[in-house]
C-alpha angles and dihedrals in degrees: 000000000000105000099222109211115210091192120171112193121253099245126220107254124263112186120076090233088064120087120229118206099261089209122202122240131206094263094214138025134165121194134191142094099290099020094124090076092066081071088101098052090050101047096050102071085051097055112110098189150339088262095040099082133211095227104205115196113194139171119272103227082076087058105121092011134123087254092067103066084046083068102107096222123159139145117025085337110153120200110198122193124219145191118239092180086104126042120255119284133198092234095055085047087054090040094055098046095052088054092057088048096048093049111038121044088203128062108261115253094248139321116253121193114195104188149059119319091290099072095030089061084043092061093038091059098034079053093055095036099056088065097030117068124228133036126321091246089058079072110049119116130042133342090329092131110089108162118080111265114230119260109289137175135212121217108169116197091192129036136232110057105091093213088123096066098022122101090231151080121210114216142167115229128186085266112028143010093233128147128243087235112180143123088259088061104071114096116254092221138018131208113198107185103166091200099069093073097064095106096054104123116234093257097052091038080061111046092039083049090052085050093069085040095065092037088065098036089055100041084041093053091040137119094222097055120127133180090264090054090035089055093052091039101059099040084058086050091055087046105061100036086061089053097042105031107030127054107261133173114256086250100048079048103062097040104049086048089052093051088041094055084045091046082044090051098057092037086071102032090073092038128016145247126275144213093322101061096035090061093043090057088067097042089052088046099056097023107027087237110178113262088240105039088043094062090051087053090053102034094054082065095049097083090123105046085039111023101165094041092051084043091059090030090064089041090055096049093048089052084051094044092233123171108187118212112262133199092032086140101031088116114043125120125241081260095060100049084051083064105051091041085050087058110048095035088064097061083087089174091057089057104037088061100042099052103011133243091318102057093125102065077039101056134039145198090232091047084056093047091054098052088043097057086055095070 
């Protein structure tokens, strides 16, 4: 049966005796084809001292490849490859702390992750958690970091996720898939080199893309949406419907993506996700889906909640020719669905703002599990 949302939109407050989020942005950002070989430039003045590193952790796909000797690492620098085939957890984020401890008697310079939104999200918590004590799960939820993070940059190699512009970083504990989300999150400085994400292959160009789809269609449809989220949303919208729906260069391409997954970033920044990620959130937690492909297994199910954006959304994976995987939970137990609708039940902001104050008496254990057993 058809859920009917009654939402009335969360106004900006208009008396001086309210407080308005006073949200943080990436300070600097520099954007063009070569720009990653300004890195140098920009970490030097950062640098405290010949025994204090820059620790660059990169992914390893690059491992081997001509963007590695472009690394400006000197002194006791330490890159460090990693695998995103898996998302982000607490414990690699403890276990990398405790290496550069162990390691290093000074505090690195600064943390620079070169990569998709996994490792972006790695450096942005090992960041946090080198000036914060305690494990990176003890962190998870909202606004719970209050020491100042160390200096950190952002370099994405694909575009979509937004995790190079969010206060937040997304991790699987033990217990939960919850960001770190906080003020102390956000990267100091960006690097946006569209040129990075050439070797992204079309699958993956598509799922990460969709990311940043579903990221505009849910901050756009929310209730906690505002002219500042609206103006970033739609331009991301734009965006991607002229990546995925018009006939653009490779070049055009990249670079309008990259500004679409920026544009995306902010959308939600100022407002918040929706149904799809929070969903997402369950099927990474018990199955270790990836985040992007895991909002396109969800959204394709969302007709009625967002009927326009799954309408585009199919539109945009015929043109691309995408199958996505099906059955992947034909076979869980009851136990395992209450997982996942544990899970996803428990992101309340996501669905505050998808379905309004009154999400509860809207949504149902028994509605997720539905949408879950048809994929």
């Amino acid at each position: 049966m058809e859920i009917k949302k009654k939402i009335k939109l969360k106004k900006i407050p208009t008396r001086a005796s309210e407080k308005y989020r006073n949200f943080p942005m990436v300070p600097r950002v520099v954007f063009g084809n070569g720009s990653f070989d300004q890195l140098g430039d920009i970490l030097l003045p950062k640098r405290k001292h010949s025994e204090s590193p820059i620790i660059f952790l990169v992914d390893d796909v690059f491992e081997g490849t001509a963007l590695i000797p472009r690394i400006p690492k000197i002194f006791c620098d330490q890159i460090v490859f990693i695998s995103a085939e898996e998302e982000p957890k607490t414990t690699q984020v403890d276990a990398l702390v405790a290496m550069i401890r162990e390691e290093y008697q000074e505090l690195p310079s600064g943390i620079v992750g070169i990569g998709g939104g996994t490792l972006l999200d790695l450096a942005k918590a090992v960041a946090i958690l080198l000036t914060n004590k305690g494990s990176a799960s003890e962190y998870q939820g909202w606004d719970l970091v209050h020491k100042k993070s160390i200096y950190h940059v952002g370099i994405p190699t694909i575009s979509g996720t937004g995790a190079e512009v969010s206060r937040t970083t997304v991790l699987l504990s033990p217990e939960k898939k919850l960001g770190i989300n906080s003020d102390e999150t956000t990267f100091h400085q960006v690097i946006l080199d569209p040129e990075l994400t050439k070797g992204v292959t079309h699958d993956q160009w598509f799922y990460t893309g969709m990311d940043c789809y579903i990221h505009c269609v849910e901050s756009l449809n929310g209730t906690y949406l505002n002219a500042f989220s609206q103006s970033y949303g739609e331009k991301a919208m734009d965006l991607c419907k002229e990546v995925f729906l018009t006939d653009l260069s490779k070049t055009e391409s990249q670079d309008k993506l990259m500004m679409a997954s920026w544009h995306g970033g902010m959308s939600i920044a100022y407002s918040q996700v929706g149904i799809a990620h929070a969903m997402s959130y369950g099927l990474g937690y018990l199955l270790g889906v990836k985040h992007g492909i895991g909002n396109c297994l969800v959204f394709q199910y969302l007709e009625e909640f967002y009927p326009e954006g799954v309408a585009t959304f199919n539109k945009m994976m015929q043109r691309h020719q995408i199958e996505l995987p099906n059955g992947i939970c034909r076979n869980l137990s009851e136990t395992d669905f209450d997982k996942m609708v544990t899970v996803a039940l428990s992101m309340e902001p996501l669905w505050e703002n998808a379905l309004g104050d009154n999400w509860r008496n809207l949504i149902t254990p028994e509605k997720l599990k539905s949408i879950y057993q048809k994929i």
